[in-house]
Amino acid sequence: MLTNLYFVRHAHSVYTSDELGRPLSERGMRDAEVVTELLKHERIDIVYSSPYQRVIQTVEGIAKHVGSRIEIEDDFKERKLAATAVDDFLAAVQKVWEDEAFC
């Protein structure tokens, strides 16, 4: 039996200092619908997500379509940008990707 894994990155979100609760933007919500359309004919038995709201929102359409609840997996969390809000979000993201040891 062949097992397929589909990895989906969260759709566009609006930056807020609340990393865990940051929601999708309007564009992100439309993109999440596209994800559902792309995957709705695939045989999907279970949907996993990180605990981030934006990720859950990205995959909840496909989970509903296939009749699966979303299993939250803490190990799918992103790297932490900072302990508090950052002044320059893009600079912080760039630093994370340039320095593998940055956490």
Coordinates of N, CA and C in Angstrom, one line a residue:
M1 N 0.8 -1.2 0.0 CA 0.0 0.0 0.0 C 0.9 1.2 0.0
L2 N 0.6 2.2 -0.9 CA 1.4 3.4 -1.0 C 0.8 4.5 -0.1
T3 N 1.7 5.1 0.6 CA 1.3 6.3 1.5 C 1.8 7.6 0.9
N4 N 0.9 8.5 0.7 CA 1.2 9.8 0.2 C 1.1 10.8 1.4
L5 N 2.1 11.7 1.5 CA 2.1 12.8 2.4 C 2.0 14.1 1.7
Y6 N 1.1 15.0 2.0 CA 1.0 16.3 1.4 C 1.3 17.3 2.5
F7 N 2.4 18.1 2.2 CA 2.8 19.1 3.1 C 2.3 20.4 2.6
V8 N 1.6 21.2 3.4 CA 1.1 22.5 3.0 C 1.6 23.5 4.0
R9 N 2.2 24.6 3.5 CA 2.6 25.7 4.3 C 1.4 26.6 4.5
H10 N 1.3 27.2 5.7 CA 0.2 28.1 5.9 C 0.0 29.2 4.9
A11 N -1.2 29.6 4.6 CA -1.5 30.6 3.7 C -1.1 32.0 4.3
H12 N -1.2 33.0 3.5 CA -0.8 34.4 3.9 C -1.5 34.8 5.2
S13 N -0.8 35.4 6.1 CA -1.4 35.8 7.4 C -1.0 37.3 7.6
V14 N -1.7 37.9 8.5 CA -1.4 39.3 8.9 C -0.5 39.3 10.1
Y15 N 0.6 40.0 10.1 CA 1.5 39.9 11.2 C 0.9 40.6 12.4
T16 N 1.0 39.8 13.5 CA 0.7 40.4 14.9 C 1.7 39.8 15.8
S17 N 1.8 40.3 17.0 CA 2.8 39.8 17.9 C 2.4 38.5 18.5
D18 N 1.1 38.1 18.3 CA 0.6 36.8 18.8 C 0.9 35.7 17.8
E19 N 2.1 35.1 18.0 CA 2.5 34.1 17.0 C 1.5 32.9 17.0
L20 N 1.0 32.5 18.1 CA 0.1 31.3 18.1 C -1.3 31.6 17.6
G21 N -1.8 32.8 17.8 CA -3.1 33.2 17.4 C -3.2 34.0 16.1
R22 N -2.1 34.2 15.5 CA -2.1 35.1 14.2 C -3.0 34.4 13.2
P23 N -4.1 35.1 12.7 CA -5.0 34.5 11.7 C -4.5 34.8 10.3
L24 N -5.2 34.1 9.4 CA -5.0 34.3 8.0 C -5.6 35.7 7.6
S25 N -5.0 36.3 6.6 CA -5.5 37.5 6.0 C -6.7 37.1 5.0
E26 N -7.3 38.1 4.5 CA -8.4 37.8 3.5 C -7.8 37.0 2.3
R27 N -6.6 37.4 1.9 CA -5.9 36.7 0.8 C -5.6 35.2 1.2
G28 N -5.2 35.1 2.4 CA -4.9 33.7 3.0 C -6.1 32.9 3.0
M29 N -7.3 33.4 3.4 CA -8.5 32.7 3.4 C -8.9 32.2 2.0
R30 N -8.7 33.0 1.0 CA -8.9 32.6 -0.4 C -8.0 31.5 -0.8
D31 N -6.7 31.7 -0.4 CA -5.7 30.7 -0.8 C -6.0 29.3 -0.1
A32 N -6.5 29.4 1.1 CA -6.9 28.1 1.9 C -8.0 27.4 1.1
E33 N -8.9 28.2 0.5 CA -9.9 27.6 -0.3 C -9.3 26.9 -1.6
V34 N -8.3 27.5 -2.1 CA -7.6 26.9 -3.3 C -6.9 25.6 -2.8
V35 N -6.3 25.5 -1.6 CA -5.7 24.3 -1.1 C -6.8 23.2 -1.0
T36 N -7.9 23.5 -0.5 CA -9.0 22.6 -0.4 C -9.4 22.1 -1.8
E37 N -9.5 22.9 -2.8 CA -9.9 22.5 -4.1 C -8.8 21.6 -4.7
L38 N -7.5 21.9 -4.5 CA -6.4 21.1 -5.0 C -6.4 19.7 -4.4
L39 N -6.8 19.6 -3.2 CA -6.6 18.3 -2.5 C -7.9 17.5 -2.3
K40 N -9.0 18.1 -2.6 CA -10.3 17.5 -2.3 C -10.5 16.1 -2.9
H41 N -9.9 15.8 -4.0 CA -10.1 14.5 -4.7 C -9.0 13.5 -4.3
E42 N -8.1 13.9 -3.5 CA -7.0 13.0 -3.0 C -7.6 12.1 -1.9
R43 N -7.0 11.0 -1.7 CA -7.4 10.1 -0.6 C -6.6 10.5 0.7
I44 N -7.3 11.3 1.5 CA -6.7 11.8 2.7 C -7.4 11.2 3.9
D45 N -6.6 10.5 4.7 CA -7.2 9.9 5.9 C -7.2 10.7 7.2
I46 N -6.1 11.5 7.3 CA -5.9 12.3 8.5 C -5.2 13.6 8.1
V47 N -5.5 14.7 8.9 CA -4.9 16.0 8.7 C -4.2 16.4 10.0
Y48 N -3.0 16.7 9.8 CA -2.1 17.2 11.0 C -1.9 18.7 10.8
S49 N -1.7 19.4 11.9 CA -1.4 20.8 11.8 C -0.5 21.2 13.0
S50 N 0.2 22.2 12.9 CA 0.9 22.8 14.1 C -0.2 23.5 14.8
P51 N 0.0 24.0 16.0 CA -1.0 24.6 16.8 C -1.3 26.1 16.4
Y52 N -0.6 26.6 15.4 CA -0.8 28.0 15.0 C -2.1 28.1 14.3
Q53 N -2.9 29.2 14.7 CA -4.2 29.5 14.1 C -4.2 29.5 12.6
R54 N -3.1 30.2 12.1 CA -3.1 30.4 10.6 C -2.9 29.1 9.9
V55 N -2.3 28.1 10.5 CA -2.1 26.8 9.9 C -3.4 26.0 10.0
I56 N -4.0 26.0 11.1 CA -5.3 25.4 11.3 C -6.3 25.9 10.3
Q57 N -6.4 27.2 10.1 CA -7.3 27.8 9.2 C -7.0 27.4 7.7
T58 N -5.7 27.2 7.4 CA -5.3 26.8 6.1 C -5.8 25.4 5.8
V59 N -5.8 24.5 6.7 CA -6.2 23.1 6.4 C -7.6 22.7 6.9
E60 N -8.3 23.6 7.6 CA -9.6 23.1 8.1 C -10.6 22.8 7.0
G61 N -10.5 23.5 5.8 CA -11.4 23.2 4.7 C -11.2 21.8 4.2
I62 N -10.0 21.4 4.0 CA -9.7 20.0 3.5 C -10.1 19.0 4.6
A63 N -9.9 19.3 5.9 CA -10.3 18.4 6.9 C -11.8 18.1 6.9
K64 N -12.5 19.2 6.8 CA -14.0 19.1 6.7 C -14.4 18.3 5.5
H65 N -13.8 18.6 4.4 CA -14.1 17.9 3.1 C -13.9 16.4 3.2
V66 N -12.8 16.0 3.8 CA -12.5 14.5 3.9 C -13.1 13.9 5.2
G67 N -13.7 14.7 6.0 CA -14.3 14.1 7.3 C -13.3 13.8 8.3
S68 N -12.3 14.5 8.4 CA -11.2 14.3 9.4 C -11.2 15.4 10.4
R69 N -10.9 15.1 11.6 CA -10.6 16.2 12.6 C -9.1 16.6 12.3
I70 N -8.7 17.7 12.8 CA -7.4 18.2 12.7 C -6.6 17.7 13.9
E71 N -5.5 16.9 13.7 CA -4.7 16.5 14.8 C -3.6 17.5 15.0
I72 N -3.5 18.1 16.1 CA -2.5 19.1 16.4 C -1.2 18.5 16.8
E73 N -0.1 18.9 16.2 CA 1.2 18.3 16.4 C 2.2 19.5 16.8
D74 N 2.5 19.5 18.1 CA 3.4 20.6 18.6 C 4.8 20.6 17.9
D75 N 5.2 19.5 17.5 CA 6.5 19.4 16.8 C 6.6 20.1 15.4
F76 N 5.4 20.5 14.9 CA 5.3 21.2 13.6 C 5.5 22.7 13.8
K77 N 5.8 23.2 15.0 CA 5.9 24.6 15.2 C 7.0 25.2 14.4
E78 N 6.9 26.5 14.1 CA 8.0 27.2 13.4 C 9.1 27.6 14.4
R79 N 10.2 28.0 13.8 CA 11.2 28.5 14.7 C 10.8 29.8 15.3
K80 N 11.2 30.0 16.5 CA 10.7 31.2 17.2 C 11.6 32.4 16.8
L81 N 10.9 33.5 16.4 CA 11.6 34.7 16.0 C 12.1 35.5 17.2
A82 N 11.3 35.6 18.2 CA 11.7 36.4 19.4 C 10.8 36.1 20.5
A83 N 11.3 36.4 21.7 CA 10.4 36.2 22.9 C 9.3 37.2 23.0
T84 N 9.5 38.4 22.4 CA 8.6 39.5 22.4 C 8.3 40.0 21.0
A85 N 7.4 40.9 20.9 CA 7.2 41.5 19.5 C 8.4 42.1 18.9
V86 N 8.6 42.0 17.6 CA 9.7 42.5 16.9 C 9.3 43.8 16.2
D87 N 10.3 44.7 16.1 CA 10.0 46.0 15.4 C 10.0 45.8 13.9
D88 N 11.0 45.0 13.4 CA 11.1 44.8 12.0 C 10.9 43.3 11.7
F89 N 9.7 43.0 11.4 CA 9.4 41.6 11.1 C 10.2 41.0 10.0
L90 N 10.3 41.7 8.9 CA 11.1 41.1 7.7 C 12.5 40.9 8.1
A91 N 13.1 41.8 8.8 CA 14.5 41.6 9.2 C 14.7 40.4 10.1
A92 N 13.7 40.2 11.0 CA 13.8 39.1 12.0 C 13.7 37.8 11.2
V93 N 12.8 37.7 10.2 CA 12.6 36.5 9.4 C 13.9 36.2 8.6
Q94 N 14.5 37.3 8.0 CA 15.7 37.1 7.3 C 16.8 36.5 8.2
K95 N 16.9 37.0 9.4 CA 17.9 36.5 10.3 C 17.7 35.1 10.6
V96 N 16.5 34.7 10.8 CA 16.2 33.3 11.1 C 16.6 32.3 10.0
W97 N 16.4 32.7 8.8 CA 16.8 31.9 7.7 C 18.3 31.9 7.3
E98 N 19.0 33.0 7.7 CA 20.4 33.1 7.5 C 21.2 32.4 8.5
D99 N 20.7 32.2 9.8 CA 21.5 31.7 10.9 C 20.7 30.5 11.4
E100 N 21.2 29.3 11.1 CA 20.6 28.0 11.5 C 20.5 27.9 13.0
A101 N 21.4 28.5 13.8 CA 21.4 28.4 15.2 C 20.5 29.4 15.9
F102 N 20.0 30.3 15.1 CA 19.1 31.3 15.7 C 17.8 30.7 16.1
C103 N 17.4 30.9 17.4 CA 16.1 30.3 17.9 C 15.3 31.4 18.6

